[in-house]
Short mmCIF file of C-alpha atoms in Angstrom, two decimals:
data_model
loop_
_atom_site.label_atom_id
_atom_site.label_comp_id
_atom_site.label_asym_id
_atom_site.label_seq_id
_atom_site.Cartn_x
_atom_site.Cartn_y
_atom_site.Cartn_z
CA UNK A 11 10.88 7.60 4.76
CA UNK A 12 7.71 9.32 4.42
CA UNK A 13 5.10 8.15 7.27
CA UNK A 14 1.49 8.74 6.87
CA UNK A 15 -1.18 8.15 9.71
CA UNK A 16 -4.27 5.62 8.45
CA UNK A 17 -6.25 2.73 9.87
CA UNK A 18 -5.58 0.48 7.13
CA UNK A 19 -2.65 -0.75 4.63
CA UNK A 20 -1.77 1.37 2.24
CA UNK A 21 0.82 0.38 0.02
CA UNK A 22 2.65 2.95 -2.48
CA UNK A 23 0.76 2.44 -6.54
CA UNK A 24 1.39 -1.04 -8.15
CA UNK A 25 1.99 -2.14 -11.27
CA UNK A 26 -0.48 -1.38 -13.81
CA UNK A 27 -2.21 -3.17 -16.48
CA UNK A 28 0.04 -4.32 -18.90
CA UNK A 29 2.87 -2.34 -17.11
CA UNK A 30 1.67 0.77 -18.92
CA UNK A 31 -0.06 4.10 -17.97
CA UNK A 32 -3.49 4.52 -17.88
CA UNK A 33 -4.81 4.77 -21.30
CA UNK A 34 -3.78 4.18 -24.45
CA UNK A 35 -0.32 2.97 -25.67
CA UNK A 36 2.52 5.89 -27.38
CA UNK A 37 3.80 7.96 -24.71
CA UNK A 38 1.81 11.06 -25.55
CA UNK A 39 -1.57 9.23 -24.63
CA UNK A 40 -0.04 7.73 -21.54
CA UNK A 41 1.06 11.34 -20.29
CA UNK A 42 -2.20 13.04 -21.34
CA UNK A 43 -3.91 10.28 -18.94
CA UNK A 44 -1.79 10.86 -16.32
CA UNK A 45 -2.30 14.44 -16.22
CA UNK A 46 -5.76 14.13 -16.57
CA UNK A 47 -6.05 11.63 -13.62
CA UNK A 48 -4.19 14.06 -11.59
CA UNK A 49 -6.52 16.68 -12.75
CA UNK A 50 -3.75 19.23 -14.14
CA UNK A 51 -4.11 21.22 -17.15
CA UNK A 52 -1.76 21.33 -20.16
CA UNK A 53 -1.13 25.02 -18.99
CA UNK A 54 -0.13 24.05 -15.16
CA UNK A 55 2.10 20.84 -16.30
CA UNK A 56 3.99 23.27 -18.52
CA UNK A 57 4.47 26.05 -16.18
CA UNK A 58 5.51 23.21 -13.32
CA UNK A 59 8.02 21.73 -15.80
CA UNK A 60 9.70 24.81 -17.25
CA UNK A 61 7.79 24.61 -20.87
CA UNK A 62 5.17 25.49 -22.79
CA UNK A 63 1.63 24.61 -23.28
CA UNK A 64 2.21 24.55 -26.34
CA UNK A 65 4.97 21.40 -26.16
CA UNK A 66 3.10 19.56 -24.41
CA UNK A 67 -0.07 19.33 -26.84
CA UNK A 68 2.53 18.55 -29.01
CA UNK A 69 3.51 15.86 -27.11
CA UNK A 70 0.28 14.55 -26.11
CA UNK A 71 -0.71 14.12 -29.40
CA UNK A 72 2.19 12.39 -31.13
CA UNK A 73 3.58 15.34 -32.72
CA UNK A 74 6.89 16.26 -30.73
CA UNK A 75 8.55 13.36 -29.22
CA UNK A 76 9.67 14.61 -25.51
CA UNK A 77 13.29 13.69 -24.46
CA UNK A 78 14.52 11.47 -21.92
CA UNK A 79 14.85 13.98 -19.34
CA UNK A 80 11.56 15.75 -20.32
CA UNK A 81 9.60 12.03 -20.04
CA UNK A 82 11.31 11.81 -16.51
CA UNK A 83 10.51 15.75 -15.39
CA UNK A 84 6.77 15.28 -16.52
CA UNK A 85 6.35 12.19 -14.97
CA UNK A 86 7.75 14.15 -11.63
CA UNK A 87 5.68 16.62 -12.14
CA UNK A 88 2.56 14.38 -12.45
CA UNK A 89 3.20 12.21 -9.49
CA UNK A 90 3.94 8.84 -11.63
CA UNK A 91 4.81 5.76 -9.88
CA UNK A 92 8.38 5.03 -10.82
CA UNK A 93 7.18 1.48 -12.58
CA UNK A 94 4.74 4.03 -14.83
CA UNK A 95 7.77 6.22 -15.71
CA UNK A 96 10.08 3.21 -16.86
CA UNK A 97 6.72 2.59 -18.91
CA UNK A 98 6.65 5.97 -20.36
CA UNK A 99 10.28 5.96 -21.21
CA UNK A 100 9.97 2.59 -23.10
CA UNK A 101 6.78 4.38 -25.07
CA UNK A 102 8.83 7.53 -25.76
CA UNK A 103 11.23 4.93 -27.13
CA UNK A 104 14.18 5.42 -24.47
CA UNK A 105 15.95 2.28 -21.95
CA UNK A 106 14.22 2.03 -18.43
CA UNK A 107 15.93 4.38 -15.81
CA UNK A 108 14.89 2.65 -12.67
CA UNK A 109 16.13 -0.97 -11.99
CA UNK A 110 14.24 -3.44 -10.21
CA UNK A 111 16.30 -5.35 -8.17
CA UNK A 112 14.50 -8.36 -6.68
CA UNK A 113 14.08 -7.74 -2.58
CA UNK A 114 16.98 -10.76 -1.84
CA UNK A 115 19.63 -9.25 -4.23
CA UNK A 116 22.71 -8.52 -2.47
CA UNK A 117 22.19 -5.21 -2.92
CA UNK A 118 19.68 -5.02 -0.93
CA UNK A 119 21.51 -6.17 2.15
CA UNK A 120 21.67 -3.21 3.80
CA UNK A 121 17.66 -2.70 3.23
CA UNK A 122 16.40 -5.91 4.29
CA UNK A 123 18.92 -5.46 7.38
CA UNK A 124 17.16 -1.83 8.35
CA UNK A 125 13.70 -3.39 8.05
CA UNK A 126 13.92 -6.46 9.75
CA UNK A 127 15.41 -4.41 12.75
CA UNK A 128 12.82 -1.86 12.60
CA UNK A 129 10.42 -4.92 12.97
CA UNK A 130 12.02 -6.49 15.72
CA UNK A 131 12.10 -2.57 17.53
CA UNK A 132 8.56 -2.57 17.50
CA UNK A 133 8.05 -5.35 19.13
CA UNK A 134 5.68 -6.18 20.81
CA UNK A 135 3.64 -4.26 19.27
CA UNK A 136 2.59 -5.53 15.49
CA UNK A 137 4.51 -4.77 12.21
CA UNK A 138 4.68 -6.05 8.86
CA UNK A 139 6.07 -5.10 5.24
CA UNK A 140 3.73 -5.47 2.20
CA UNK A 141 4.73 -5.12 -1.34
CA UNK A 142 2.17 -3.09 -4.05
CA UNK A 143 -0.86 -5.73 -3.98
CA UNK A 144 -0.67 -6.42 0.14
CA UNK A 145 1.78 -9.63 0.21
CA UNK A 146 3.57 -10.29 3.20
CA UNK A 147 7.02 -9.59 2.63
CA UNK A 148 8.32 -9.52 6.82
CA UNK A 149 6.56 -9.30 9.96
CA UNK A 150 6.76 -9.43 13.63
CA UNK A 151 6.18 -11.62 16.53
CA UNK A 152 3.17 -8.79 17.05
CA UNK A 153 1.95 -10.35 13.98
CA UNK A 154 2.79 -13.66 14.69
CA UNK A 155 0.19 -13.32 17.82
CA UNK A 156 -2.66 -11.86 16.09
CA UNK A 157 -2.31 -14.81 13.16
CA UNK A 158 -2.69 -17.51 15.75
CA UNK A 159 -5.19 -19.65 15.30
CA UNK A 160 -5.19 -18.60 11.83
CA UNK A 161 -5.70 -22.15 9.34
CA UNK A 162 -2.69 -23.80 7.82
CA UNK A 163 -4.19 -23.10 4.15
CA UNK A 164 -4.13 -19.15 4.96
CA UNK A 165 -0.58 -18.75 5.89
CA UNK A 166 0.68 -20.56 2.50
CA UNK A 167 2.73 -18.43 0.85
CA UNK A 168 2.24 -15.89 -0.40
CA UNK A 169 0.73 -14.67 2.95
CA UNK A 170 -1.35 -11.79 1.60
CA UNK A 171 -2.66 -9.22 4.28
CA UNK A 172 -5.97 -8.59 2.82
CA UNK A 173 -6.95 -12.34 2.47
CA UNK A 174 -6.07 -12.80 5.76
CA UNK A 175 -7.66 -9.76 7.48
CA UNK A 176 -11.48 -9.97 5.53
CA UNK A 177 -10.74 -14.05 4.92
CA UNK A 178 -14.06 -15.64 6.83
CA UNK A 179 -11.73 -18.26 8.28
CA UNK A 180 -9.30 -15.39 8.74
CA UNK A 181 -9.00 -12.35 11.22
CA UNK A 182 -12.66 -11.18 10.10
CA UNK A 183 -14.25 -13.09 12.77
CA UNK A 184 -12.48 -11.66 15.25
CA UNK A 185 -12.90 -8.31 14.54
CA UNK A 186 -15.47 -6.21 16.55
CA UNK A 187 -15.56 -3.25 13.47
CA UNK A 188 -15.63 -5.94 10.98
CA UNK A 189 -18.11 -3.49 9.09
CA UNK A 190 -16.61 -0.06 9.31
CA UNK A 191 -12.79 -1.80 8.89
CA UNK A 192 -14.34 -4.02 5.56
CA UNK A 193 -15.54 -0.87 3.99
CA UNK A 194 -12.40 1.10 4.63
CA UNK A 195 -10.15 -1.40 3.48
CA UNK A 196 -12.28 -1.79 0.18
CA UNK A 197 -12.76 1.60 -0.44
CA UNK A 198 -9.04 1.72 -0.08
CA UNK A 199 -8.79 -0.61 -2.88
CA UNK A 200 -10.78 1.48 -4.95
CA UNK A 201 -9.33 3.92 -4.65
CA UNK A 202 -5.94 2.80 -5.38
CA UNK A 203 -7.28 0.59 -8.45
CA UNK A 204 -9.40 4.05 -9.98
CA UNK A 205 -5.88 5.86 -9.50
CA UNK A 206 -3.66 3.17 -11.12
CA UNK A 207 -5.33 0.75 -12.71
CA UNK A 208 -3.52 -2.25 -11.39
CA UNK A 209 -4.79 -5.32 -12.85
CA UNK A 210 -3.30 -7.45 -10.11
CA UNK A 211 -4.74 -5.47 -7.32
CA UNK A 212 -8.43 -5.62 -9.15
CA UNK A 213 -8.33 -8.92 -8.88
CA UNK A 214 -7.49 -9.35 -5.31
CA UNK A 215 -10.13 -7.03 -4.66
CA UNK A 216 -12.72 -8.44 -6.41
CA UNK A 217 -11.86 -11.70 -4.37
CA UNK A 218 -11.86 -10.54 -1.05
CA UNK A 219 -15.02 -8.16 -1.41
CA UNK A 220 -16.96 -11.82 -2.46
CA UNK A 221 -16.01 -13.05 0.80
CA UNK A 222 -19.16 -13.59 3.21
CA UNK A 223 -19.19 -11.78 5.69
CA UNK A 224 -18.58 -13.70 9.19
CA UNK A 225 -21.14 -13.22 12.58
CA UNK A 226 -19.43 -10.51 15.00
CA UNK A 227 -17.66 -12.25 17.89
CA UNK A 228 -18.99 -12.68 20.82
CA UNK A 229 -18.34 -9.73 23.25
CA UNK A 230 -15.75 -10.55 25.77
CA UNK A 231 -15.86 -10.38 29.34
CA UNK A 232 -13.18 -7.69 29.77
CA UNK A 233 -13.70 -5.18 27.12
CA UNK A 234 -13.78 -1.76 28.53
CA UNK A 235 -17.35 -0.38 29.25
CA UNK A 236 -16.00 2.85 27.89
CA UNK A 237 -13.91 2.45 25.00
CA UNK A 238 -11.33 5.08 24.71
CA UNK A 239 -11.70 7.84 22.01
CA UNK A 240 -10.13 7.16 18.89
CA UNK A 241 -7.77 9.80 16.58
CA UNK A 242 -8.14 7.66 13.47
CA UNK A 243 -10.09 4.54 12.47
CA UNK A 244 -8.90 1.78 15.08
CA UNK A 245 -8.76 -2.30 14.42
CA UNK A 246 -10.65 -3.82 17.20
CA UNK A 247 -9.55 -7.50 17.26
CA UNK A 248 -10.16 -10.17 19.72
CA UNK A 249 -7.13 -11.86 21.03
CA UNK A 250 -7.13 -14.65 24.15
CA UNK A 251 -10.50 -13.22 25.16
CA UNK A 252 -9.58 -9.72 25.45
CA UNK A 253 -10.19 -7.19 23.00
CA UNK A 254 -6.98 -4.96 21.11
CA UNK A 255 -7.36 -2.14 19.65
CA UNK A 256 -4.88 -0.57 17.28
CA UNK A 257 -4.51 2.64 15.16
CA UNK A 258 -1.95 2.10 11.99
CA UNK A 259 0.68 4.14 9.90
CA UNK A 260 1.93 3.25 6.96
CA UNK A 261 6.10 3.89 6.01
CA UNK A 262 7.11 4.08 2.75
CA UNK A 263 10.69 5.61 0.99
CA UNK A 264 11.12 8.85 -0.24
CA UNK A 265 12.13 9.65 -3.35
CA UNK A 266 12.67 5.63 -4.14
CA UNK A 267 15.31 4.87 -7.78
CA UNK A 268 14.00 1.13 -7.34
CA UNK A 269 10.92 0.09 -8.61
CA UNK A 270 11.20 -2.83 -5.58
CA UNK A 271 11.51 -0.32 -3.11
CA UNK A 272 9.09 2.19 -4.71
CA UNK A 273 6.39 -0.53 -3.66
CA UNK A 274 7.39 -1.33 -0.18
CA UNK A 275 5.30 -0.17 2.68
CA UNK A 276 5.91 -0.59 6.29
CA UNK A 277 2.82 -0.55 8.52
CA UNK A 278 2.85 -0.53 11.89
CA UNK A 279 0.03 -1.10 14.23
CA UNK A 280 0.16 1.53 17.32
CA UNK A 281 -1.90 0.63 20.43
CA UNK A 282 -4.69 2.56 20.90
CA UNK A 283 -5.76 2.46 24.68
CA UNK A 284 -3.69 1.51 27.52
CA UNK A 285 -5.22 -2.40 27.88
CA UNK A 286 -3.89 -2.74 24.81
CA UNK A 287 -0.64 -1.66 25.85
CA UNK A 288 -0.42 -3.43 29.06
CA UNK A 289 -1.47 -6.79 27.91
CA UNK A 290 1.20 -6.30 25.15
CA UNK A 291 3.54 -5.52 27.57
CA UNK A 292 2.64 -8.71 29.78
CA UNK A 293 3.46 -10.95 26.80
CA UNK A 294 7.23 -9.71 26.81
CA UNK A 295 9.44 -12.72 28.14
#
């Protein structure tokens, strides 16, 4: 698994409009706007995948059709999503080459085993799985605590971790860096939306960036006078009249050949001063 320090979630690219690339349908457009998202020329792309400049002009305009295994070593090359290559594969005219086997397949035993252990391991600090567009997929009793309180109508599934987190009758009022944690988590968004163009994901987005935005909570009694200093963006949440604060990382699979498990992401929420830690630790039975 590949694990990559942020203070928000960050799940790997979702599925994209239409389930194609970013631009226009035919498999040469779809690679051209890959490669010029990724900001590679025809030159680079060719030296990175053992051809010629020359090819892949052809290509990108419709007049060579690439093989199978040249759609897939492109697509490599450019960084594509592996829901984007079975999309460039069907363009190019060839059968998908990554299932997508649904999360509670028996296949996935052994998966859904490793996870919900890593979970529990964590405990009791707070952990949770999120598929492409932020649904809740597993979580912790760390979770579990933070959501208390939480109303009915929010924890319907599908639990979604961004309507929750910015939701006004959510965890927003509770947060203490409701603005800087808001405009990371939306820029987030963006960024991921401007990447990959996932329709699903734009329209979350534009739904939870309507939300009003809640009066700060009161400050609580016990919060340190002195708050420690912070390697990364923290999530300062009220809990029970005390104040948490949390830095996150984000898990995902390397090298995933499951478009399921492509779009998995494990984040879990590291304490980030030693209140947090001992209060925590006082919860333990």
């Amino acid at each position: 698994m590949t694990i990559v320090a942020s203070g928000a979630v960050a799940p790997p690219p979702g599925p994209t409009e239409k389930g194609t690339g970013p631009t226009d349908k035919g498999v040469g457009p779809l690679l051209r706007g890959w490669r010029e998202r990724r900001r590679v020329s025809q030159l680079e792309l060719a030296l990175r995948a053992g051809s010629s400049a020359r090819h892949i002009s052809f290509v990108e305009t419709g007049r060579s059709r690439p093989s199978e295994e040249m759609v897939l070593r492109l697509a490599e090359h450019l960084e594509i999503p592996v829901r984007e290559r079975n999309a460039l594969l069907l363009a190019a005219g060839y059968a998908p080459h990554y299932p997508e086997t649904p999360l509670d397949d028996p296949a996935m035993d052994a998966l859904r085993q490793g996870v919900r252990r890593l979970l529990e391991g964590y405990e009791p600090y707070p952990a949770l799985v999120v598929d492409a567009t932020y649904d809740v997929l597993a979580a912790n009793r760390g979770i579990a605590m933070l959501l208390e309180g939480v109303p009915e109508s929010l924890l319907a599934p599908p639990l979604n971790a961004m309507r929750l987190t910015l939701h006004p009758e959510g965890l927003a009022p509770r947060i203490r860096n409701l603005g800087e944690w808001r405009g990371h988590l939306l820029a987030q968004m963006e960024r991921q939306i401007a990447l990959h163009r996932s329709a699903p994901l734009r329209t979350l987005y534009e739904e939870v960036a309507a939300y009003p935005v809640p009066d700060p909570v009161p400050d609580a009694a016990d919060e340190p006078a002195e708050p420690a200093p912070h390697f990364a963006l923290p999530l300062r949440i009220e809990h029970d009249g005390r104040v948490l604060s949390f830095v996150s990382s984000i898990s995902t699979f390397n090298t995933p050949m499951d478009v399921t498990v492509a779009e998995l992401a494990i984040e879990t929420f590291l304490p980030a001063d030693p209140a947090t830690v001992k209060y925590l630790q006082s919860l333990q039975p």
